[in-house]
mmCIF file of C-alpha atoms in Angstrom:
data_model
loop_
_atom_site.group_PDB
_atom_site.id
_atom_site.type_symbol
_atom_site.label_atom_id
_atom_site.label_comp_id
_atom_site.label_asym_id
_atom_site.label_seq_id
_atom_site.Cartn_x
_atom_site.Cartn_y
_atom_site.Cartn_z
ATOM 1 C CA MET A 1 0.000 0.000 0.000
ATOM 2 C CA LYS A 2 2.820 2.372 0.896
ATOM 3 C CA LYS A 3 4.483 1.802 -2.502
ATOM 4 C CA ILE A 4 1.210 2.531 -4.307
ATOM 5 C CA LEU A 5 0.716 5.802 -2.398
ATOM 6 C CA ILE A 6 4.290 6.907 -3.088
ATOM 7 C CA SER A 7 3.885 6.006 -6.774
ATOM 8 C CA LEU A 8 0.612 7.961 -6.983
ATOM 9 C CA PHE A 9 2.273 10.935 -5.296
ATOM 10 C CA PHE A 10 5.112 11.022 -7.842
ATOM 11 C CA VAL A 11 2.727 10.582 -10.773
ATOM 12 C CA SER A 12 0.540 13.440 -9.519
ATOM 13 C CA CYS A 13 3.588 15.681 -8.988
ATOM 14 C CA THR A 14 4.790 14.939 -12.506
ATOM 15 C CA THR A 15 1.322 15.691 -13.875
ATOM 16 C CA LEU A 16 1.156 18.959 -11.949
ATOM 17 C CA VAL A 17 4.583 20.038 -13.147
ATOM 18 C CA HIS A 18 3.659 19.147 -16.737
ATOM 19 C CA ALA A 19 0.389 21.102 -16.447
ATOM 20 C CA GLN A 20 2.202 24.164 -15.098
ATOM 21 C CA ILE A 21 4.854 24.197 -17.820
ATOM 22 C CA LYS A 22 2.633 26.368 -19.992
ATOM 23 C CA ASP A 23 1.293 28.834 -17.449
ATOM 24 C CA TRP A 24 4.219 31.279 -17.441
ATOM 25 C CA ALA A 25 7.583 31.563 -19.139
ATOM 26 C CA LEU A 26 10.574 33.793 -18.465
ATOM 27 C CA GLY A 27 13.387 34.021 -20.954
ATOM 28 C CA LEU A 28 15.918 35.923 -22.982
ATOM 29 C CA LYS A 29 15.600 37.022 -26.623
ATOM 30 C CA ILE A 30 18.675 37.697 -28.735
ATOM 31 C CA GLY A 31 18.236 39.643 -31.971
ATOM 32 C CA GLN A 32 15.880 42.462 -32.864
ATOM 33 C CA PRO A 33 14.667 43.292 -30.227
ATOM 34 C CA THR A 34 16.975 41.788 -27.585
ATOM 35 C CA GLY A 35 15.877 41.578 -23.992
ATOM 36 C CA LEU A 36 14.005 39.965 -21.156
ATOM 37 C CA ASN A 37 10.946 38.035 -22.289
ATOM 38 C CA ILE A 38 7.873 37.252 -20.170
ATOM 39 C CA ARG A 39 5.008 35.139 -21.480
ATOM 40 C CA LYS A 40 1.637 34.175 -19.959
ATOM 41 C CA TYR A 41 0.033 31.167 -21.635
ATOM 42 C CA GLY A 42 -3.692 30.560 -22.065
ATOM 43 C CA ASP A 43 -5.478 27.589 -23.646
ATOM 44 C CA ARG A 44 -4.545 28.413 -27.259
ATOM 45 C CA ASN A 45 -3.240 31.933 -26.811
ATOM 46 C CA ALA A 46 -0.542 33.822 -24.955
ATOM 47 C CA PHE A 47 0.428 37.347 -23.966
ATOM 48 C CA ASP A 48 4.099 38.085 -24.597
ATOM 49 C CA VAL A 49 6.132 41.081 -23.345
ATOM 50 C CA ASN A 50 9.728 41.917 -24.212
ATOM 51 C CA ILE A 51 11.758 44.670 -22.519
ATOM 52 C CA GLY A 52 15.212 45.443 -23.854
ATOM 53 C CA THR A 53 17.237 46.944 -26.673
ATOM 54 C CA TYR A 54 16.262 47.918 -30.203
ATOM 55 C CA GLY A 55 18.258 48.658 -33.335
ATOM 56 C CA GLY A 56 21.283 46.428 -32.918
ATOM 57 C CA LEU A 57 20.726 43.394 -35.145
ATOM 58 C CA PHE A 58 20.339 45.021 -38.557
ATOM 59 C CA GLY A 59 23.014 47.663 -38.022
ATOM 60 C CA GLY A 60 23.112 50.573 -35.641
ATOM 61 C CA THR A 61 22.355 53.171 -38.333
ATOM 62 C CA SER A 62 19.277 53.575 -40.522
ATOM 63 C CA ASP A 63 17.635 56.327 -42.556
ATOM 64 C CA TYR A 64 14.791 57.864 -40.580
ATOM 65 C CA ARG A 65 12.591 60.831 -41.492
ATOM 66 C CA LYS A 66 15.029 63.459 -42.853
ATOM 67 C CA GLY A 67 18.011 62.197 -40.867
ATOM 68 C CA ARG A 68 19.276 58.983 -39.315
ATOM 69 C CA LEU A 69 18.831 56.755 -36.309
ATOM 70 C CA LYS A 70 22.134 55.723 -34.770
ATOM 71 C CA GLY A 71 23.084 53.350 -32.012
ATOM 72 C CA VAL A 72 21.093 50.899 -29.991
ATOM 73 C CA GLY A 73 17.994 52.132 -28.194
ATOM 74 C CA PHE A 74 15.345 50.898 -25.782
ATOM 75 C CA ALA A 75 12.146 49.007 -26.654
ATOM 76 C CA ILE A 76 9.071 47.610 -24.962
ATOM 77 C CA ASN A 77 7.104 45.174 -27.085
ATOM 78 C CA ALA A 78 3.827 43.397 -26.239
ATOM 79 C CA ASN A 79 2.024 40.871 -28.445
ATOM 80 C CA TYR A 80 -1.156 38.837 -28.213
ATOM 81 C CA LEU A 81 -0.433 35.412 -29.698
ATOM 82 C CA TRP A 82 -2.391 32.443 -30.975
ATOM 83 C CA TYR A 83 -0.555 29.140 -31.004
ATOM 84 C CA ALA A 84 -1.062 25.574 -32.150
ATOM 85 C CA PRO A 85 0.810 22.525 -30.864
ATOM 86 C CA ALA A 86 2.536 20.350 -33.464
ATOM 87 C CA PHE A 87 4.505 17.073 -33.491
ATOM 88 C CA LYS A 88 2.926 15.536 -30.379
ATOM 89 C CA GLU A 89 2.992 18.907 -28.596
ATOM 90 C CA ARG A 90 6.803 19.071 -28.622
ATOM 91 C CA MET A 91 6.672 22.067 -30.920
ATOM 92 C CA SER A 92 4.360 25.050 -30.911
ATOM 93 C CA LEU A 93 3.672 27.321 -33.897
ATOM 94 C CA TYR A 94 2.444 30.811 -33.064
ATOM 95 C CA GLY A 95 1.556 34.156 -34.566
ATOM 96 C CA GLY A 96 0.101 37.385 -33.329
ATOM 97 C CA VAL A 97 -0.196 41.142 -33.270
ATOM 98 C CA GLY A 98 0.809 43.799 -30.791
ATOM 99 C CA ALA A 99 2.482 47.137 -30.239
ATOM 100 C CA GLN A 100 5.991 48.421 -29.680
ATOM 101 C CA LEU A 101 7.392 51.547 -28.034
ATOM 102 C CA THR A 102 10.948 52.493 -29.044
ATOM 103 C CA SER A 103 13.517 55.103 -28.110
ATOM 104 C CA ARG A 104 16.715 55.798 -30.097
ATOM 105 C CA LYS A 105 19.074 58.653 -30.903
ATOM 106 C CA TYR A 106 17.889 60.612 -33.936
ATOM 107 C CA TYR A 107 20.342 62.773 -35.895
ATOM 108 C CA PRO A 108 18.290 65.266 -37.972
ATOM 109 C CA ASP A 109 21.426 66.521 -39.751
ATOM 110 C CA ILE A 110 23.598 63.630 -40.909
ATOM 111 C CA ASN A 111 26.644 65.930 -41.028
ATOM 112 C CA SER A 112 26.312 66.951 -37.378
ATOM 113 C CA THR A 113 26.717 65.215 -34.036
ATOM 114 C CA ALA A 114 23.679 67.010 -32.588
ATOM 115 C CA ASN A 115 20.943 64.522 -31.784
ATOM 116 C CA ASP A 116 17.526 64.172 -30.216
ATOM 117 C CA ARG A 117 15.892 61.246 -28.499
ATOM 118 C CA SER A 118 13.256 59.853 -30.879
ATOM 119 C CA ILE A 119 10.372 57.968 -29.282
ATOM 120 C CA GLY A 120 8.283 55.876 -31.658
ATOM 121 C CA ILE A 121 5.173 53.760 -31.363
ATOM 122 C CA GLY A 122 3.490 51.377 -33.756
ATOM 123 C CA PRO A 123 1.965 47.963 -34.368
ATOM 124 C CA THR A 124 3.864 44.690 -34.676
ATOM 125 C CA VAL A 125 3.143 41.344 -36.289
ATOM 126 C CA VAL A 126 5.053 38.243 -35.258
ATOM 127 C CA GLY A 127 5.263 34.551 -36.087
ATOM 128 C CA GLY A 128 7.428 31.867 -34.607
ATOM 129 C CA VAL A 129 8.125 28.333 -33.564
ATOM 130 C CA GLU A 130 8.892 27.108 -30.043
ATOM 131 C CA PHE A 131 10.597 23.776 -29.334
ATOM 132 C CA LEU A 132 9.506 22.153 -26.063
ATOM 133 C CA SER A 133 11.101 19.319 -24.120
ATOM 134 C CA LYS A 134 9.202 16.648 -22.196
ATOM 135 C CA ARG A 135 12.008 16.328 -19.665
ATOM 136 C CA SER A 136 12.998 19.933 -19.163
ATOM 137 C CA PRO A 137 11.105 23.140 -18.362
ATOM 138 C CA TYR A 138 13.225 25.008 -20.935
ATOM 139 C CA SER A 139 12.113 25.784 -24.470
ATOM 140 C CA LEU A 140 13.957 27.213 -27.471
ATOM 141 C CA PHE A 141 12.289 29.551 -29.943
ATOM 142 C CA VAL A 142 12.873 31.395 -33.197
ATOM 143 C CA GLU A 143 10.583 34.176 -34.361
ATOM 144 C CA GLY A 144 10.322 36.896 -36.947
ATOM 145 C CA GLY A 145 8.064 39.808 -37.586
ATOM 146 C CA LEU A 146 7.681 43.430 -38.534
ATOM 147 C CA TYR A 147 7.365 46.717 -36.643
ATOM 148 C CA ALA A 148 5.552 49.498 -38.528
ATOM 149 C CA GLU A 149 6.037 52.805 -36.749
ATOM 150 C CA LEU A 150 3.052 55.150 -36.791
ATOM 151 C CA LEU A 151 4.468 58.063 -34.795
ATOM 152 C CA PRO A 152 6.558 60.103 -35.385
ATOM 153 C CA ALA A 153 7.646 58.515 -38.713
ATOM 154 C CA PHE A 154 4.507 57.167 -40.347
ATOM 155 C CA PHE A 155 5.058 53.685 -41.790
ATOM 156 C CA TYR A 156 8.758 53.403 -40.916
ATOM 157 C CA LEU A 157 9.290 49.630 -41.227
ATOM 158 C CA SER A 158 11.728 47.647 -39.141
ATOM 159 C CA PRO A 159 12.147 43.874 -39.552
ATOM 160 C CA GLN A 160 12.395 41.830 -36.380
ATOM 161 C CA LEU A 161 14.171 38.515 -35.998
ATOM 162 C CA ASN A 162 15.258 36.810 -32.807
ATOM 163 C CA ALA A 163 15.902 33.526 -31.059
ATOM 164 C CA GLY A 164 15.975 32.656 -27.428
ATOM 165 C CA LEU A 165 15.484 30.442 -24.438
ATOM 166 C CA ARG A 166 12.536 30.383 -22.022
ATOM 167 C CA TYR A 167 12.073 28.772 -18.630
ATOM 168 C CA ASN A 168 8.461 27.548 -18.406
ATOM 169 C CA PHE A 169 6.814 27.333 -15.006
#
C-alpha cells in the first residue's frame, strides 16, 4: 500500500509540473529586439512582453525621417499570440499582433553630431516556432516579424528577428 501511495504521489507531482509548464515563461531574446521576455500562456493563446534593446541586429544606423537613427535604443514590445501545438505537442507554432514603443538617438542633420531622443510607437506582427522538451522546463524559440512605426515617422518599417530560451513554469 505504501508503494502505491508513493507512486501515486510522484505521478501526480509529474502531472502537476507538466500542467504548469505552460502557465508562465521567463526568458531571454537575442536579436531584434533583444531583452528579457515574459510570457503568460492561455489555452490556445498567450500574452508576450519583451523589454530590452532595439536597433542592434540590422546595423546601428538607418535612414529615418530626414536624418538617421544611430546606435542601440530601448524598446518595450507586447504581443497577443495564438498558437497551435505540433509534433505531439513538442513544438508550438504561433503568430500574433501587438504594439511596440521604441527610443533611439535621432540625428536630424547627418553631417552633425547634434541629436535628439526619438520615441516611436506602432503595431507589430510576429510569427514563430517554439521547441519544447518533455524532460525539461526550458524551451527554445525562433521568431520573426515586422514593426511598422506610426508616430513620429509614419510607416517606418523595421524587420524583427530573434531567437531565445525560455524557462516555463
